[in-house]
Short mmCIF file of C-alpha atoms and ligand atoms in Angstrom, two decimals:
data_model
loop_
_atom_site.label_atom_id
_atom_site.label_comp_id
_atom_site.label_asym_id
_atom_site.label_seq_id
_atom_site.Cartn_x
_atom_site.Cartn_y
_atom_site.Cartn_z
CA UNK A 8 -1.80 2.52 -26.33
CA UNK A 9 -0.57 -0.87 -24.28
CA UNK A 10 -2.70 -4.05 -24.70
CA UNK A 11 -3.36 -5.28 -21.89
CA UNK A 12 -5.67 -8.66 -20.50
CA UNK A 13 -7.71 -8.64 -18.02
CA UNK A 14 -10.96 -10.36 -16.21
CA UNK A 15 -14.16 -8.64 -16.81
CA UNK A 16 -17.79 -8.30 -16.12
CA UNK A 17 -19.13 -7.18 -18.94
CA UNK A 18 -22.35 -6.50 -17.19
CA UNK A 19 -24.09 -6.73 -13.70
CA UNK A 20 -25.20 -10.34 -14.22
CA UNK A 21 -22.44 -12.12 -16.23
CA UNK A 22 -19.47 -13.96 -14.60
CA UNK A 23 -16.25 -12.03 -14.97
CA UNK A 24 -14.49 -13.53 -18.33
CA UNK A 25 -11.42 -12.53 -20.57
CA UNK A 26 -11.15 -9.48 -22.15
CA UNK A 27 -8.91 -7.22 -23.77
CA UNK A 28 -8.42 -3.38 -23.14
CA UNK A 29 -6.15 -0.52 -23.51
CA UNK A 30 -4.06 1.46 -21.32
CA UNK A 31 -2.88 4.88 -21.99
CA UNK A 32 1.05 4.91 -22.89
CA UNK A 33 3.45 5.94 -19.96
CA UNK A 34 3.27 9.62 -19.54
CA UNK A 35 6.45 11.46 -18.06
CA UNK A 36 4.85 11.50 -14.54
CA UNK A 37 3.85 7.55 -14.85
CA UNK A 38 5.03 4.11 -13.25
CA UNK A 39 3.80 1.06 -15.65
CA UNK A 40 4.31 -2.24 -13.48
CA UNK A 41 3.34 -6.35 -14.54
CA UNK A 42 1.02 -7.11 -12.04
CA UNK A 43 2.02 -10.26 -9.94
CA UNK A 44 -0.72 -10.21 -7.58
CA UNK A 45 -3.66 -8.84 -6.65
CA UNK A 46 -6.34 -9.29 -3.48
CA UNK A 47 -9.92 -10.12 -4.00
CA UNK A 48 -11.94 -7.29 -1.98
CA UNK A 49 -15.71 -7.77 -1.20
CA UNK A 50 -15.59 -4.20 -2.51
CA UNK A 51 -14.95 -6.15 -6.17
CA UNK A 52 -18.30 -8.11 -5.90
CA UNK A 53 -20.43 -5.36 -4.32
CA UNK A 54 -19.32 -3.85 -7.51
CA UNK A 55 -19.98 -6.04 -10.33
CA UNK A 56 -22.91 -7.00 -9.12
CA UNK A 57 -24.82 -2.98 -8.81
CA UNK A 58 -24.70 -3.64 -5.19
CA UNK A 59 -24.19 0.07 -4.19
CA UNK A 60 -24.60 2.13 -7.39
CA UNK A 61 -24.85 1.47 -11.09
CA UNK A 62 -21.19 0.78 -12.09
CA UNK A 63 -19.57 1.27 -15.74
CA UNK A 64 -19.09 -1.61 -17.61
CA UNK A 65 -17.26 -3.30 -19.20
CA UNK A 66 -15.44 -3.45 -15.20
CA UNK A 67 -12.42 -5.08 -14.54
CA UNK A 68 -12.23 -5.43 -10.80
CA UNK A 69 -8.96 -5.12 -8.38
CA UNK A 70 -7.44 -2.53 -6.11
CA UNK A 71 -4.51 -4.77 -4.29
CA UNK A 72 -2.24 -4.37 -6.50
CA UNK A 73 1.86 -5.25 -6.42
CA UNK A 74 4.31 -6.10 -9.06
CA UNK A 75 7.22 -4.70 -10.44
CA UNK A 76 8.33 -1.72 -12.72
CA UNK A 77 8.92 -2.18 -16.25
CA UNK A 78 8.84 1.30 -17.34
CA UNK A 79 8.65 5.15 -15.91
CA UNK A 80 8.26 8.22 -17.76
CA UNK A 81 10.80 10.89 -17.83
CA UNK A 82 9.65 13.19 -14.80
CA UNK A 83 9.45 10.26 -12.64
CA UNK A 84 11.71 10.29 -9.26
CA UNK A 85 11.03 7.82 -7.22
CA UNK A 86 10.81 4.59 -9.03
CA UNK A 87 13.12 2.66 -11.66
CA UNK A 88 12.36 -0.27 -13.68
CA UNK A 89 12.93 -3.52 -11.38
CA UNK A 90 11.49 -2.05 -8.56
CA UNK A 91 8.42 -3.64 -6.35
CA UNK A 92 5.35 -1.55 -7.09
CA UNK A 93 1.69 -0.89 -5.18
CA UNK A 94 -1.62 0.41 -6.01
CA UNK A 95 -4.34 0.59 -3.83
CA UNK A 96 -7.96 1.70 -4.33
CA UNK A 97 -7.32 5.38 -6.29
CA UNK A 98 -5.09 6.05 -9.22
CA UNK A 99 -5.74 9.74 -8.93
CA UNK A 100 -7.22 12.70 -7.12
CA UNK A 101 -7.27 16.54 -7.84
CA UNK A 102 -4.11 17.41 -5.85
CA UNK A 103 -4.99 20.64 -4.51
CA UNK A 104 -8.16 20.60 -2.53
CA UNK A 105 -8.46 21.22 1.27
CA UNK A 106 -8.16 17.15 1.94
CA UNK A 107 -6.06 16.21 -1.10
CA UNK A 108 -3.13 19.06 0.50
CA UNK A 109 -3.83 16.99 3.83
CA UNK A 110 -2.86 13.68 2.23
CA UNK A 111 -6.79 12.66 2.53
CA UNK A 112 -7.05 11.76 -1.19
CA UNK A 113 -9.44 9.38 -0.30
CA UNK A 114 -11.71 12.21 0.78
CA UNK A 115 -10.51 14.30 -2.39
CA UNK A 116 -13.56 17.13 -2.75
CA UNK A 117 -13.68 16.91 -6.80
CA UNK A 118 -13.47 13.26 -6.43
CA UNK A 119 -10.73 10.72 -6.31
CA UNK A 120 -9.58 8.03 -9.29
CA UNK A 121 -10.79 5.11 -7.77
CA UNK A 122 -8.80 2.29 -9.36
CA UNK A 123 -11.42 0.58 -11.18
CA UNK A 124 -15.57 1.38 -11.78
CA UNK A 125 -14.44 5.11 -11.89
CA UNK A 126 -13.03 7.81 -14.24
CA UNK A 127 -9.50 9.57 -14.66
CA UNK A 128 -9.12 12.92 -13.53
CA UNK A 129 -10.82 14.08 -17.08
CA UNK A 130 -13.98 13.14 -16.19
CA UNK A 131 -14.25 10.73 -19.11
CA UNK A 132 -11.81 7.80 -19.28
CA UNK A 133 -12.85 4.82 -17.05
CA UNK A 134 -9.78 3.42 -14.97
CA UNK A 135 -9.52 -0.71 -14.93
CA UNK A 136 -8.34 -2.63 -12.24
CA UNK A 137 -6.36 -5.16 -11.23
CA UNK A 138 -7.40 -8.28 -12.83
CA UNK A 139 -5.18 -7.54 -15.26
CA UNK A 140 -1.41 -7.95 -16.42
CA UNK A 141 -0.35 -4.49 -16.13
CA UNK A 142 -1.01 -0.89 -14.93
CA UNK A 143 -0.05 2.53 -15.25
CA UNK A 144 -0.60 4.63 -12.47
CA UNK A 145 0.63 8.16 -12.06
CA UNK A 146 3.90 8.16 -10.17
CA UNK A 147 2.38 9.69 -6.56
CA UNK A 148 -0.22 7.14 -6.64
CA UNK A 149 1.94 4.30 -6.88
CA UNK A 150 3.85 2.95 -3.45
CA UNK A 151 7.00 1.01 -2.46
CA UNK A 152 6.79 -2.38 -0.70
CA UNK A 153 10.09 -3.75 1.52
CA UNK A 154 11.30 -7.03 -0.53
CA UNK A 155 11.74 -8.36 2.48
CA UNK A 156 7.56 -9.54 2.53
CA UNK A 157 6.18 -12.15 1.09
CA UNK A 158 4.11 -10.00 -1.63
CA UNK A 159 1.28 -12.23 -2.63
CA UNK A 160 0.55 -11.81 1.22
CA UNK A 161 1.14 -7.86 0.47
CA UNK A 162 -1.15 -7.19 -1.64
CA UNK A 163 -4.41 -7.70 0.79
CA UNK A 164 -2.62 -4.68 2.58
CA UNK A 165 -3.23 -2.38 -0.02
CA UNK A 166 -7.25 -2.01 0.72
CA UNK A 167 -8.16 -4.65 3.61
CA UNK A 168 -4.63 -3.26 5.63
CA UNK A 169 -4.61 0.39 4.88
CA UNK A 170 -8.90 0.23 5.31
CA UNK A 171 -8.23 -1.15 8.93
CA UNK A 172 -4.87 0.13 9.82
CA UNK A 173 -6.00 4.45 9.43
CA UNK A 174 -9.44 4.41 11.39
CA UNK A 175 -7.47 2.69 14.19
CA UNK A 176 -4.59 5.35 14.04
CA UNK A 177 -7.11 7.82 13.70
CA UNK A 178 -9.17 7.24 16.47
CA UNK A 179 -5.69 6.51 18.34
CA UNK A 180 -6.72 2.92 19.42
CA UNK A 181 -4.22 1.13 21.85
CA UNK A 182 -2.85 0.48 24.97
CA UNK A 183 -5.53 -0.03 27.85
CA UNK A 184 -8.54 -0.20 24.81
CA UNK A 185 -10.55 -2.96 24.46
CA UNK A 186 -11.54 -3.25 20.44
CA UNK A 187 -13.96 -5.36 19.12
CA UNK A 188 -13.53 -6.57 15.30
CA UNK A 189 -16.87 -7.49 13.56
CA UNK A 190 -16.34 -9.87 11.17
CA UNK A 191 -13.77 -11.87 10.32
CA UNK A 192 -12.45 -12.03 6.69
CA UNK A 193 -10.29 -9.67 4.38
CA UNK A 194 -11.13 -6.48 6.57
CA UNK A 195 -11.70 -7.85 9.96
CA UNK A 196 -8.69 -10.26 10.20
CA UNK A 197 -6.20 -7.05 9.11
CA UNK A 198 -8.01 -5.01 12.05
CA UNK A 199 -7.44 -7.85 14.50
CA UNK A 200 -3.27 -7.98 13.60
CA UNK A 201 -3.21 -4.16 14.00
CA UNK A 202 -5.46 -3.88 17.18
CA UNK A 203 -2.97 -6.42 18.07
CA UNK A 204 0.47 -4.62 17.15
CA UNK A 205 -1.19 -1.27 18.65
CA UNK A 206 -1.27 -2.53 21.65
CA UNK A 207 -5.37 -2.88 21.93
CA UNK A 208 -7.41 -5.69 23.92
CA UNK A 209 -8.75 -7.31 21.03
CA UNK A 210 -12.29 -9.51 20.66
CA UNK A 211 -13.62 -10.95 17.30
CA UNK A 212 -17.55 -10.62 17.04
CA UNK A 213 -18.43 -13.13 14.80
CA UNK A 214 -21.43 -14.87 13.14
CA UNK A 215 -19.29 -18.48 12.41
CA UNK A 216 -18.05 -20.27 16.01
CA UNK A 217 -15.15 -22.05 13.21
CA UNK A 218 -13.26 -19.04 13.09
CA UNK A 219 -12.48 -19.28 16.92
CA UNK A 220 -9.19 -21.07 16.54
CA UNK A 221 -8.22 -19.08 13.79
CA UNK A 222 -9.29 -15.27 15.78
CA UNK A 223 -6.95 -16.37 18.53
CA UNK A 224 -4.07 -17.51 15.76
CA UNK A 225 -4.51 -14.06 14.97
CA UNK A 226 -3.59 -12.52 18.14
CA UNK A 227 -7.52 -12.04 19.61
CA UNK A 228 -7.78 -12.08 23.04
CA UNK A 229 -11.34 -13.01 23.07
CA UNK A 230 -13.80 -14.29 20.71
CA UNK A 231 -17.84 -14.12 20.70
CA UNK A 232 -20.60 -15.51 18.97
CA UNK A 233 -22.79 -12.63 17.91
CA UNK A 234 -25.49 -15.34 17.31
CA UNK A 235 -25.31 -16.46 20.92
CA UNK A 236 -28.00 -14.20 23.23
CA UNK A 237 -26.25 -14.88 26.28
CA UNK A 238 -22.81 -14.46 24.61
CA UNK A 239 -23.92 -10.96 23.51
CA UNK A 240 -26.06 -10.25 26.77
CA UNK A 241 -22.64 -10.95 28.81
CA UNK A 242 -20.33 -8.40 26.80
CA UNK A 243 -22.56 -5.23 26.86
CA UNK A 244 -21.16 -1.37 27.94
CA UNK A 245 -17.44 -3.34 27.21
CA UNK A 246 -16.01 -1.97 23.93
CA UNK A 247 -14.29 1.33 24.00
CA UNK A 248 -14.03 0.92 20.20
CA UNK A 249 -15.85 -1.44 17.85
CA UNK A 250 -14.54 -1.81 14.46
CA UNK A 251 -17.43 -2.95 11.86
CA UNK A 252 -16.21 -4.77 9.09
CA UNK A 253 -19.41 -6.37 7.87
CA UNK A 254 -20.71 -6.55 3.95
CA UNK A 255 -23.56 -7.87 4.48
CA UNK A 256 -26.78 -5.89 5.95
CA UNK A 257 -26.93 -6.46 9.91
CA UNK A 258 -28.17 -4.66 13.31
CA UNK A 259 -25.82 -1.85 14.05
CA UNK A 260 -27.99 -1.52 17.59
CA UNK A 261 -26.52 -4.73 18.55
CA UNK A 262 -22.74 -3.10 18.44
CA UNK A 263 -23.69 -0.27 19.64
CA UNK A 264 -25.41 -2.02 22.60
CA UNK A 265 -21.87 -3.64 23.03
CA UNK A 266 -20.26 -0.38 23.43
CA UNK A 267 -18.30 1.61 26.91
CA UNK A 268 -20.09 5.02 27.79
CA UNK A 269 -18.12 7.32 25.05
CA UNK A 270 -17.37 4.51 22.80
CA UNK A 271 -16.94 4.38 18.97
CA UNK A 272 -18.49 1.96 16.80
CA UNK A 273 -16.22 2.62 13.54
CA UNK A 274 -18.53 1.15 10.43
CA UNK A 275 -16.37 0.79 7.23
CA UNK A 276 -18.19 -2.37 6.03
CA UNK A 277 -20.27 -1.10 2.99
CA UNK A 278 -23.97 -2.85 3.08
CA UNK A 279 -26.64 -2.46 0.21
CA UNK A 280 -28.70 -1.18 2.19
CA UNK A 281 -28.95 1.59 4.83
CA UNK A 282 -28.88 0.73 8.55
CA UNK A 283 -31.76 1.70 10.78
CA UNK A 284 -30.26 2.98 13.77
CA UNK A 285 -32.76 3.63 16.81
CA UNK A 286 -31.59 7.04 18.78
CA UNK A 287 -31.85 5.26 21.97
CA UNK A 288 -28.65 2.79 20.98
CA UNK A 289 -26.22 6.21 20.99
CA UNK A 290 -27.93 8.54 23.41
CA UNK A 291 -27.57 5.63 26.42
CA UNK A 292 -24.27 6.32 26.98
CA UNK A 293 -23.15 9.28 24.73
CA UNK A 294 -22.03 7.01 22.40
CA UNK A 295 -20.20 7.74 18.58
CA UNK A 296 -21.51 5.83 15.18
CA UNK A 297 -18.23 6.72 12.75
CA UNK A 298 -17.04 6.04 9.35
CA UNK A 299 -14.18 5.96 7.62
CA UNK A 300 -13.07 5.05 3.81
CA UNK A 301 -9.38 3.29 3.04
CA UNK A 302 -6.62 5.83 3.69
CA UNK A 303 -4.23 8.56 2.08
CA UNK A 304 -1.56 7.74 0.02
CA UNK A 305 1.43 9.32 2.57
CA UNK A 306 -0.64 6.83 5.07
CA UNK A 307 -0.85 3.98 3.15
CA UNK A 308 2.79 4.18 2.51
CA UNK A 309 3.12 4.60 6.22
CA UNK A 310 1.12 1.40 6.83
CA UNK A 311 3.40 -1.01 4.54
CA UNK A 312 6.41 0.03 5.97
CA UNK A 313 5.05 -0.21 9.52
CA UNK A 314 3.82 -4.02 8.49
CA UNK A 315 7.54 -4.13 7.03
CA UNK A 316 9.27 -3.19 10.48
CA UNK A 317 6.60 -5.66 12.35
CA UNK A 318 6.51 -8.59 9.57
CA UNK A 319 2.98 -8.21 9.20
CA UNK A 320 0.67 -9.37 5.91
CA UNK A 321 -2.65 -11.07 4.85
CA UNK A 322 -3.42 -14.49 5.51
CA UNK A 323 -3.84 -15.70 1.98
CA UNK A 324 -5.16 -18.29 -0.50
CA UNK A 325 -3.69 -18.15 -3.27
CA UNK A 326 -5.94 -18.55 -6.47
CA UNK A 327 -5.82 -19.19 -10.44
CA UNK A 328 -7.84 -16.40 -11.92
CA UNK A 329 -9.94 -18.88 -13.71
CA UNK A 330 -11.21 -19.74 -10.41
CA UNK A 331 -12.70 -16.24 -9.56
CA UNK A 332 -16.25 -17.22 -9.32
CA UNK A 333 -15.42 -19.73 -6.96
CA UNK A 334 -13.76 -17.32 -4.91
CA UNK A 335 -16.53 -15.03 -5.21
CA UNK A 336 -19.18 -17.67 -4.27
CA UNK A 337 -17.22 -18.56 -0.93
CA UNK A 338 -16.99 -14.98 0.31
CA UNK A 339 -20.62 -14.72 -0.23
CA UNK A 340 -20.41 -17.71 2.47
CA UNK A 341 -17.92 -15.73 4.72
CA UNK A 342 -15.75 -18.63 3.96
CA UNK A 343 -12.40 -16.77 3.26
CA UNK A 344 -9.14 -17.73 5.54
CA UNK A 345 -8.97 -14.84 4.89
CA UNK A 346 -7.89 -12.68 1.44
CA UNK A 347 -8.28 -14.76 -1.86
CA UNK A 348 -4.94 -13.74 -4.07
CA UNK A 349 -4.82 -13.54 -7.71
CA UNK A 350 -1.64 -15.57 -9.07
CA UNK A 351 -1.75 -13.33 -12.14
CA UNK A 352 0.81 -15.53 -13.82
CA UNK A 353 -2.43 -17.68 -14.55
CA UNK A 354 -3.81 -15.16 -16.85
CA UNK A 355 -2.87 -16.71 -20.21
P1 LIG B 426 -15.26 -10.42 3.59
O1 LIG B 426 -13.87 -10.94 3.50
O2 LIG B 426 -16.34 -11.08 2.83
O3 LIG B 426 -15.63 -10.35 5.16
C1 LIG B 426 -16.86 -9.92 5.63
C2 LIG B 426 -17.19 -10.68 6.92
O4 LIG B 426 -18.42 -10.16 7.45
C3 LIG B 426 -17.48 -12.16 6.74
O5 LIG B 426 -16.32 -12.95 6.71
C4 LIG B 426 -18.33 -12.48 7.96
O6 LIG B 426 -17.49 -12.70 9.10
C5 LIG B 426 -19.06 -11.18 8.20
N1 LIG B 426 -20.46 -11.27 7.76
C6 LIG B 426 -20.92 -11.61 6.53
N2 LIG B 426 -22.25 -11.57 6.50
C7 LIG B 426 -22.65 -11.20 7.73
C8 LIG B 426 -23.91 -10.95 8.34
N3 LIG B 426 -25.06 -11.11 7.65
N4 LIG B 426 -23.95 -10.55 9.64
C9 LIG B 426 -22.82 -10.40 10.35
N5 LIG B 426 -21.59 -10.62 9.82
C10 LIG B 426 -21.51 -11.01 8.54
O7 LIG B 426 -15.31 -8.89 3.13
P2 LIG B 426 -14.15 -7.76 3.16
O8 LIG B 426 -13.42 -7.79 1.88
O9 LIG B 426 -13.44 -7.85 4.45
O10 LIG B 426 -15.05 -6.43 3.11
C11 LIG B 426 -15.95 -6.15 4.17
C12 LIG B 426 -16.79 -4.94 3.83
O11 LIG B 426 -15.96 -3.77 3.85
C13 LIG B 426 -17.41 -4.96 2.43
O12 LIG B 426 -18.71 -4.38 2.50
C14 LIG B 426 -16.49 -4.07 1.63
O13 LIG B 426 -17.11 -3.50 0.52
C15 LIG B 426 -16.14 -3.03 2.66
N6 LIG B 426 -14.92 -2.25 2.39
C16 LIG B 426 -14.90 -0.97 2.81
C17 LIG B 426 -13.77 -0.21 2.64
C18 LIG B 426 -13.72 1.20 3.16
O14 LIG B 426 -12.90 1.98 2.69
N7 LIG B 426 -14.52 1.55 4.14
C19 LIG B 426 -12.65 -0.75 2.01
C20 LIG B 426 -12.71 -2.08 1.61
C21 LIG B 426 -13.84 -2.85 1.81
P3 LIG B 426 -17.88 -13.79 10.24
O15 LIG B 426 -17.92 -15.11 9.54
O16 LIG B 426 -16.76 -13.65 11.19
O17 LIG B 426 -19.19 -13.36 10.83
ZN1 LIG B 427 -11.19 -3.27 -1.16
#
């Protein structure tokens, strides 16, 4: 087995702390990579904390991963020691249902790997996350990142890029669309840059008028107050699409209010709690309330080479692991400008 250190919550209520765990040994189908970096997701603290489910502890958080290749098993074709490595938010999935043979892992029907708070595809060992110095991942799990970007500023892309990035593709969002981001931190700033690139009118609905500066840095167009009645009163039926990146519980009638006859409100902020949505707020206006959850690996890939061909990554700040509670405490805030970054060469 490989030592390896890591940050972890060793329950709901304690602060995440040292610890020491084991990884299996490279198998002949696995990439093992020293983790340089890795993005703080408000996925991580909705986790530690029970927010959605009970999670398995000991839990060592992370799913923006990047680093480079120290060692590959025997079988494995498309990666050699030395080379830049990437793991997003699943380490496995069953490989042959209906959505895995679609390159939907994410929507895997027996269940994906997810990269941390989950088990392996036996059902019984828990996977552990980024926080940590290394990882082995199976080889088609594992993704290639251009050296030509900066790859602290990568590694955001790996949940907050491909999370934004596939609903957007999916839903085809572009030229002669007006998008509106809600929220504006790890998720919501990645949807602005590619509403931007795709070629989408692009508003930030947000709860802090400070980000305003910042939105339009971005590349938004516009940028709203959703505290402001007469802000909000001014910009309803004007949204063909409206992306919902919030993690904290919130009206979706509001949004939906905001929304073009035949628009799509696209939620894939996770709340605790589930929304109350009154009938009225979709039926005025035939309009769509969708979801969606990360991306496949083939689309993922996809993403980091399209970032690689446009020179787009995270706005980062860069943090000592040490500092993680911190970090934590200021998301809580929505103060993030706007991924916190793991410098894992502070884990001692
Ligand atoms: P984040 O950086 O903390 O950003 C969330 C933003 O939401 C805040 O910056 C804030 O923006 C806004 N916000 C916070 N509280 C709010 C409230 N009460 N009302 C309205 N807006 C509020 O979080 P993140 O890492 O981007 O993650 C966002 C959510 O997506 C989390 O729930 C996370 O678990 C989820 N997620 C989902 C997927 C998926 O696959 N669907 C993947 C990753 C993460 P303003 O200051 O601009 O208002
Ligand atoms: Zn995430």
């Amino acid at each position: 087995m490989i030592q390896t250190k890591g940050y972890a919550a060793q329950n709901e209520k304690t602060p995440l702390a040292p610890w020491t765990f084991e990884r299996r040994e490279v198998g002949p189908h696995d990439v093992q990579f020293d983790i340089t970096y890795c993005g703080v997701c408000h996925s991580d603290l909705h986790q530690i904390r029970n927010e959605w489910f009970p999670g398995i502890f000991p839990m060592v958080p992370g799913h923006e991963i990047v680093g480079r290749v120290i060692k590959v098993g025997d079988h494995v074709k498309n990666f050699k020691v030395g080379d830049i490595a990437a793991v997003g938010c699943m380490v496995d999935s069953c490989q042959e249902c209906e959505n895995c043979k679609r390159d939907l892992e994410q929507y895997c029907l027996q269940g994906n790997s997810p990269t941390y708070n989950g088990l392996e595809q036996d059902g019984k060992t828990p996977t552990y996350g980024g926080y940590s110095n290394t990882i082995v991942v199976r080889e088609e799990f594992v993704l290639h990142v251009s050296e030509k970007l900066n790859l602290a500023a990568v590694a955001p892309l790996l949940c907050a890029g491909i999370t934004t990035y596939s609903p957007l593709r999916h839903w085809k969002v572009g030229k002669g669309h007006k998008l509106g981001v809600v929220g504006l931190g790890g998720l919501g700033h990645m949807g602005v840059k590619f509403g931007v690139a795709f070629g989408a009118d692009v508003t930030v609905l947000s709860t802090s008028p400070k980000k305003e500066k910042d939105a339009k840095a971005l590349g938004a167009q516009h940028f709203l107050v959703t505290t402001d009645k007469a802000q909000v009163k001014a910009a309803k039926n004007s949204f063909d699409f409206i992306l919902d990146t919030v993690s904290a519980d919130h009206d979706f009638n509001l949004y939906l209010d905001l929304l073009k006859t035949d628009g799509t409100m696209i939620c894939v902020g996770v709340p605790s709690k589930p929304a109350e949505i009154a009938a009225f707020s979709i039926i005025a206006g035939r309009k769509s309330l969708a979801g969606s959850s990360i991306g496949g690996i083939a689309e993922t890939q996809e993403m980091l080479d399209f970032c690689a061909e446009h020179n787009i990554v995270s706005d980062i700040e860069m943090i000592d692991i040490k500092d993680i509670q911190t970090a934590y405490d200021r998301m809580v805030k929505g103060d993030v400008r706007y991924r916190f970054v793991i410098d894992m060469a502070t884990l001692k």
